[in-house]
Short mmCIF file of C-alpha atoms in Angstrom, two decimals:
data_model
loop_
_atom_site.label_atom_id
_atom_site.label_comp_id
_atom_site.label_asym_id
_atom_site.label_seq_id
_atom_site.Cartn_x
_atom_site.Cartn_y
_atom_site.Cartn_z
CA MET A 1 17.15 31.01 -18.20
CA VAL A 2 18.01 27.83 -20.10
CA ARG A 3 21.61 27.99 -18.86
CA ALA A 4 20.45 28.56 -15.26
CA ALA A 5 18.12 25.56 -15.46
CA PHE A 6 20.94 23.45 -16.88
CA PHE A 7 23.31 24.30 -14.03
CA LEU A 8 20.54 23.78 -11.45
CA SER A 9 19.96 20.32 -12.90
CA LEU A 10 23.69 19.51 -12.70
CA TRP A 11 23.79 20.73 -9.09
CA LEU A 12 20.83 18.56 -8.09
CA LEU A 13 22.37 15.52 -9.77
CA SER A 14 25.60 16.19 -7.89
CA LEU A 15 23.70 16.33 -4.60
CA ALA A 16 22.00 13.03 -5.35
CA ALA A 17 25.27 11.35 -6.26
CA HIS A 18 27.08 12.32 -3.04
CA ALA A 19 24.35 12.03 -0.40
CA ALA A 20 23.84 8.77 1.47
CA PRO A 21 20.76 7.06 0.02
CA LEU A 22 17.42 7.26 1.73
CA ARG A 23 16.20 3.69 2.05
CA ILE A 24 12.57 3.05 1.17
CA GLY A 25 10.79 -0.24 1.83
CA VAL A 26 8.80 -0.80 -1.36
CA SER A 27 5.99 -3.34 -1.25
CA GLU A 28 5.63 -5.70 -4.21
CA THR A 29 2.29 -4.52 -5.53
CA LEU A 30 0.76 -2.43 -8.30
CA LEU A 31 0.12 0.16 -5.60
CA SER A 32 3.87 0.88 -5.62
CA LEU A 33 3.80 1.87 -9.29
CA PRO A 34 4.63 5.57 -8.67
CA LEU A 35 7.90 4.53 -7.03
CA TYR A 36 8.74 2.11 -9.83
CA VAL A 37 8.09 4.89 -12.35
CA ALA A 38 10.15 7.44 -10.41
CA GLU A 39 13.09 5.05 -10.45
CA ALA A 40 12.72 3.97 -14.09
CA GLU A 41 12.20 7.50 -15.43
CA GLY A 42 14.94 9.10 -13.32
CA PHE A 43 12.61 11.38 -11.37
CA PHE A 44 14.54 10.89 -8.11
CA GLN A 45 17.76 11.91 -9.83
CA LYS A 46 16.03 14.81 -11.53
CA ARG A 47 14.91 16.11 -8.14
CA GLY A 48 18.36 15.61 -6.64
CA VAL A 49 17.74 12.84 -4.15
CA ASN A 50 19.53 9.52 -3.73
CA VAL A 51 17.10 6.67 -3.05
CA GLU A 52 17.61 2.97 -2.41
CA PHE A 53 14.70 0.55 -2.68
CA VAL A 54 14.45 -2.28 -0.15
CA ASN A 55 11.90 -4.68 -1.60
CA CYS A 56 9.40 -6.34 0.73
CA ILE A 57 6.20 -8.33 0.34
CA GLY A 58 3.32 -6.59 2.08
CA GLY A 59 3.10 -3.15 3.61
CA ASN A 60 3.03 -4.61 7.13
CA ARG A 61 6.51 -6.06 6.54
CA CYS A 62 7.74 -2.82 4.99
CA VAL A 63 6.62 -0.89 8.07
CA LYS A 64 8.15 -3.47 10.41
CA ASN A 65 11.46 -3.19 8.58
CA MET A 66 11.32 0.59 8.93
CA LEU A 67 10.51 0.47 12.63
CA ASP A 68 13.33 -2.03 13.11
CA GLY A 69 15.78 0.48 11.59
CA GLN A 70 16.36 -1.31 8.28
CA THR A 71 14.89 1.55 6.23
CA ASP A 72 14.14 5.27 6.62
CA MET A 73 10.76 5.13 4.89
CA SER A 74 8.20 2.57 3.82
CA THR A 75 5.15 2.08 1.63
CA ALA A 76 1.97 0.63 3.07
CA THR A 77 -1.75 1.07 3.48
CA GLU A 78 -2.79 3.05 6.50
CA LEU A 79 -3.61 -0.11 8.50
CA PRO A 80 -0.04 -1.00 9.60
CA VAL A 81 0.21 2.60 10.80
CA VAL A 82 -2.91 2.04 12.91
CA PHE A 83 -1.68 -1.26 14.37
CA ASN A 84 1.67 0.25 15.37
CA SER A 85 0.19 3.55 16.59
CA PHE A 86 -0.84 1.93 19.88
CA SER A 87 2.77 1.27 20.87
CA ARG A 88 4.80 4.09 19.29
CA SER A 89 4.49 7.43 17.50
CA ASP A 90 7.90 8.04 15.92
CA PHE A 91 6.70 7.81 12.31
CA ALA A 92 4.23 9.63 10.06
CA ILE A 93 2.49 9.47 6.69
CA LEU A 94 3.92 12.07 4.27
CA THR A 95 1.45 11.51 1.45
CA SER A 96 -0.95 9.01 -0.03
CA PHE A 97 -0.19 8.34 -3.69
CA VAL A 98 -2.91 5.95 -4.80
CA SER A 99 -6.38 4.88 -3.72
CA VAL A 100 -8.39 1.83 -4.76
CA ALA A 101 -11.58 0.12 -3.63
CA ASN A 102 -10.94 -3.44 -4.82
CA ASP A 103 -7.24 -4.20 -4.71
CA LEU A 104 -8.03 -6.80 -2.06
CA LYS A 105 -10.13 -9.72 -3.23
CA VAL A 106 -11.49 -12.96 -1.84
CA VAL A 107 -10.38 -16.01 -3.83
CA ALA A 108 -12.02 -19.39 -3.19
CA ARG A 109 -11.45 -22.95 -4.31
CA THR A 110 -14.13 -23.78 -6.88
CA ASP A 111 -14.96 -27.06 -5.16
CA ALA A 112 -15.76 -25.15 -1.95
CA LYS A 113 -18.82 -23.73 -3.78
CA ILE A 114 -18.44 -20.24 -2.30
CA THR A 115 -20.33 -18.36 -4.99
CA GLU A 116 -21.34 -15.47 -2.76
CA PRO A 117 -20.05 -13.94 0.52
CA GLY A 118 -22.84 -15.52 2.56
CA LYS A 119 -21.37 -18.94 1.80
CA LEU A 120 -18.15 -18.12 3.65
CA ARG A 121 -19.89 -19.25 6.84
CA ASP A 122 -18.36 -22.35 8.47
CA LYS A 123 -15.40 -22.30 6.06
CA THR A 124 -11.65 -22.15 6.65
CA LEU A 125 -10.47 -18.70 5.57
CA GLY A 126 -6.95 -17.41 5.09
CA TYR A 127 -5.77 -13.89 5.86
CA VAL A 128 -2.50 -11.99 6.21
CA LYS A 129 -2.14 -10.84 9.80
CA GLY A 130 -1.56 -7.17 10.59
CA GLY A 131 -2.61 -5.73 7.25
CA ALA A 132 -5.57 -4.78 5.10
CA SER A 133 -6.23 -8.46 4.27
CA GLN A 134 -7.26 -9.07 7.88
CA TYR A 135 -9.41 -5.94 7.98
CA VAL A 136 -11.23 -6.54 4.70
CA LEU A 137 -12.01 -10.16 5.50
CA ASP A 138 -13.54 -9.11 8.83
CA LEU A 139 -15.58 -6.38 7.09
CA VAL A 140 -16.91 -8.87 4.54
CA LEU A 141 -17.94 -11.36 7.22
CA VAL A 142 -19.68 -8.83 9.45
CA TYR A 143 -21.39 -7.06 6.51
CA ASN A 144 -22.87 -10.40 5.45
CA GLY A 145 -24.07 -11.25 8.95
CA ILE A 146 -21.41 -13.87 9.62
CA ASP A 147 -19.96 -14.00 13.11
CA PRO A 148 -16.17 -14.28 12.65
CA ASP A 149 -16.23 -16.83 15.47
CA THR A 150 -18.23 -19.19 13.21
CA VAL A 151 -15.41 -19.50 10.67
CA LYS A 152 -11.96 -20.99 11.06
CA LEU A 153 -9.35 -18.31 10.45
CA LYS A 154 -5.91 -19.34 9.30
CA ALA A 155 -2.97 -16.92 9.11
CA ILE A 156 -1.09 -17.16 5.83
CA THR A 157 1.60 -15.16 4.08
CA PRO A 158 1.39 -13.72 0.55
CA GLU A 159 3.99 -16.26 -0.56
CA THR A 160 1.97 -19.23 0.76
CA ALA A 161 -1.46 -18.07 -0.47
CA LEU A 162 -1.38 -20.05 -3.71
CA THR A 163 -0.17 -23.22 -2.00
CA ALA A 164 -2.78 -22.89 0.75
CA LEU A 165 -5.52 -22.95 -1.87
CA ALA A 166 -3.92 -25.61 -4.06
CA ASN A 167 -3.39 -27.96 -1.09
CA LYS A 168 -6.87 -27.30 0.32
CA GLU A 169 -5.49 -25.86 3.55
CA VAL A 170 -8.11 -23.10 3.21
CA ASP A 171 -11.43 -22.87 1.39
CA ALA A 172 -10.90 -19.20 0.55
CA LEU A 173 -8.57 -16.35 1.39
CA CYS A 174 -8.32 -12.58 1.22
CA ILE A 175 -5.26 -11.26 -0.62
CA TRP A 176 -4.21 -8.32 -2.77
CA GLU A 177 -2.93 -7.88 -6.29
CA PRO A 178 -0.75 -9.11 -7.96
CA PHE A 179 -1.12 -12.26 -5.84
CA VAL A 180 -4.76 -12.61 -6.90
CA SER A 181 -3.83 -12.55 -10.59
CA ARG A 182 -0.94 -14.96 -10.05
CA ILE A 183 -3.27 -17.41 -8.26
CA GLU A 184 -5.84 -17.19 -11.06
CA LEU A 185 -3.11 -17.66 -13.68
CA GLU A 186 -1.61 -20.69 -11.92
CA LEU A 187 -4.73 -22.48 -10.67
CA GLY A 188 -7.15 -21.54 -13.45
CA THR A 189 -10.62 -23.04 -13.07
CA ASP A 190 -9.71 -24.56 -9.70
CA VAL A 191 -10.34 -21.13 -8.14
CA GLN A 192 -12.88 -18.36 -8.50
CA LEU A 193 -13.33 -14.83 -7.20
CA VAL A 194 -16.03 -14.34 -4.59
CA PRO A 195 -18.02 -11.19 -5.48
CA ILE A 196 -17.65 -8.93 -2.45
CA PRO A 197 -19.04 -5.39 -1.99
CA LYS A 198 -16.67 -2.43 -2.06
CA LEU A 199 -16.65 -1.79 1.68
CA TYR A 200 -13.23 -0.18 1.98
CA THR A 201 -11.22 2.25 -0.11
CA GLU A 202 -7.58 1.76 0.80
CA THR A 203 -4.85 4.29 0.38
CA PHE A 204 -1.22 3.46 -0.23
CA ASN A 205 1.13 5.80 1.52
CA LEU A 206 4.69 7.00 1.88
CA ILE A 207 5.60 6.71 5.57
CA ALA A 208 8.77 8.07 7.18
CA MET A 209 10.48 7.86 10.53
CA GLN A 210 10.39 11.13 12.45
CA SER A 211 14.19 10.92 12.68
CA ALA A 212 14.44 11.08 8.87
CA ILE A 213 11.92 13.93 8.72
CA LYS A 214 14.01 15.96 11.16
CA ALA A 215 17.43 15.07 9.74
CA ARG A 216 16.75 15.26 5.99
CA PRO A 217 13.65 17.35 5.32
CA GLN A 218 14.75 18.76 1.97
CA GLU A 219 15.43 15.31 0.55
CA LEU A 220 12.10 13.96 1.75
CA GLU A 221 10.35 16.88 0.10
CA ARG A 222 12.17 16.05 -3.14
CA ILE A 223 10.96 12.45 -2.90
CA VAL A 224 7.38 13.71 -2.61
CA GLN A 225 8.02 15.92 -5.64
CA ALA A 226 9.35 12.91 -7.58
CA LEU A 227 6.18 11.00 -6.73
CA LYS A 228 4.12 13.89 -8.10
CA ASP A 229 6.18 13.66 -11.30
CA SER A 230 5.40 9.93 -11.37
CA THR A 231 1.66 10.22 -10.88
CA GLN A 232 1.50 12.78 -13.68
CA PHE A 233 3.57 10.48 -15.91
CA ILE A 234 1.20 7.59 -15.19
CA GLN A 235 -1.73 9.67 -16.45
CA THR A 236 -0.01 10.59 -19.71
CA HIS A 237 1.83 7.32 -20.48
CA PRO A 238 -0.51 4.52 -19.33
CA GLU A 239 0.69 1.86 -21.78
CA LYS A 240 4.34 2.42 -20.90
CA VAL A 241 3.71 2.18 -17.15
CA LYS A 242 1.54 -0.92 -17.58
CA ALA A 243 4.49 -2.63 -19.28
CA LEU A 244 6.78 -1.50 -16.46
CA ALA A 245 4.35 -2.82 -13.82
CA ALA A 246 4.06 -6.18 -15.56
CA LYS A 247 7.84 -6.53 -15.68
CA ARG A 248 8.34 -5.52 -12.04
CA LEU A 249 5.53 -7.75 -10.75
CA ARG A 250 6.29 -10.67 -13.07
CA VAL A 251 2.80 -11.03 -14.52
CA PRO A 252 1.52 -10.74 -18.10
CA VAL A 253 0.70 -7.19 -19.17
CA THR A 254 -2.83 -8.39 -20.02
CA LEU A 255 -3.44 -8.95 -16.29
CA ILE A 256 -2.22 -5.44 -15.46
CA ASP A 257 -4.42 -4.03 -18.22
CA LYS A 258 -7.45 -5.81 -16.75
CA ILE A 259 -7.16 -4.16 -13.32
CA PHE A 260 -5.28 -0.92 -14.08
CA ASP A 261 -8.29 1.41 -14.26
CA ASP A 262 -9.31 0.46 -10.70
CA TYR A 263 -6.38 2.47 -9.31
CA ARG A 264 -6.38 6.25 -8.88
CA PHE A 265 -2.80 7.49 -8.83
CA ARG A 266 -2.52 10.95 -7.29
CA LEU A 267 -0.99 12.59 -4.24
CA SER A 268 -3.34 13.46 -1.40
CA LEU A 269 -3.78 13.97 2.31
CA ASN A 270 -7.39 14.62 3.17
CA ARG A 271 -9.70 14.36 6.14
CA SER A 272 -11.05 10.97 5.09
CA LEU A 273 -7.69 9.35 5.90
CA PRO A 274 -7.60 9.99 9.68
CA ARG A 275 -11.33 9.23 9.83
CA THR A 276 -10.69 5.84 8.22
CA MET A 277 -7.82 5.24 10.63
CA GLU A 278 -10.05 6.12 13.61
CA GLY A 279 -12.55 3.46 12.48
CA GLN A 280 -9.77 0.94 12.04
CA GLY A 281 -8.42 1.78 15.50
CA ARG A 282 -11.83 1.15 17.07
CA TRP A 283 -12.04 -2.14 15.16
CA ALA A 284 -8.58 -3.23 16.34
CA LEU A 285 -9.57 -2.52 19.95
CA ARG A 286 -12.98 -4.14 19.67
CA VAL A 287 -11.84 -7.44 18.18
CA GLY A 288 -8.76 -7.72 20.38
CA HIS A 289 -6.00 -7.17 17.83
CA VAL A 290 -4.52 -4.72 20.34
CA PRO A 291 -5.09 -4.67 24.12
CA SER A 292 -8.54 -3.21 24.79
CA ASN A 293 -7.31 -1.01 27.67
CA LEU A 294 -5.11 1.13 25.41
CA PRO A 295 -6.26 4.66 24.53
CA GLN A 296 -7.00 5.31 20.88
CA PRO A 297 -4.43 7.68 19.34
CA ASN A 298 -5.18 10.94 17.55
CA TYR A 299 -4.51 9.90 13.96
CA THR A 300 -4.15 13.40 12.61
CA SER A 301 -0.87 13.51 14.54
CA PHE A 302 0.36 10.59 12.40
CA LEU A 303 0.15 12.74 9.27
CA TYR A 304 2.98 15.10 8.26
CA PRO A 305 1.56 17.30 5.48
CA ALA A 306 4.32 19.96 5.29
CA PHE A 307 6.14 18.45 2.30
CA LEU A 308 2.97 17.85 0.31
CA LYS A 309 1.73 21.37 1.06
CA THR A 310 4.88 22.71 -0.56
CA VAL A 311 4.82 20.34 -3.52
CA ASP A 312 1.07 20.42 -4.23
CA PRO A 313 -0.97 22.60 -1.86
CA SER A 314 -4.29 21.62 -3.47
CA ALA A 315 -3.65 17.97 -2.52
CA VAL A 316 -3.96 18.71 1.21
CA SER A 317 -7.38 19.12 2.79
CA LEU A 318 -7.31 18.09 6.42
CA GLN A 319 -9.76 20.62 7.87
#
């Protein structure tokens, strides 16, 4: 048995070495930790799959790169899937691998005196277009009885978020980690977090083009298996993965330690995901982010659970 396992391992490593790499757009965020771990701990090699990371900032950019043919797969929240679902259907979510209710935060300039969400009214607010930043900011405004038309919305990028606050181009903005921690580290007492309710639990997902699913199904299944290895490793080696995350994201490990327990790293595809996407689709239609005359897609058809069912059947509950 030991000898058989040894030769199987050699065979899988040989497959990984000779196959053309599957390119994955990996967003620069703590949400991508299972992929960082799989690479650092050799789980992709162990499972016999050759992977190449294409780094990107923001899941919306990762998905765009994938749809433009630059990658085979991408990481993102479900929202870029929803935005693109109105124009095409040649991609699908293979698995979620983390969920979190407060990865996105609202950061305000201290001199703007936005000590609570209700004080966002009549302010200039920054958001990242086409992603969860845009969605969460809208949720916060509406939940607090603020008509989005009564604020001035300014599109920013993750890279310009810090500068937008420092130069007083915006009074506050909605952004995700690690950009929040970097802003706090750089600007110190000049900024403060606005306490917002947990209105949205986001998932971070592995998304693949249908062409890759059809052409290389065994390798995609092995990638899902490697992510399962990673999520299990995260549970058993938290201090080691915190250090890895801090190095990859270029922030002090103390900042990772402060937010780490907010994230639930596990594979899943359950009924709450398409339900969330249906709500986001209605929101996108209602507020005009997509043409209002378009039909809303069936979001269950944007999930491809076959690989996860094989790797971890208990993680799939779509009925």
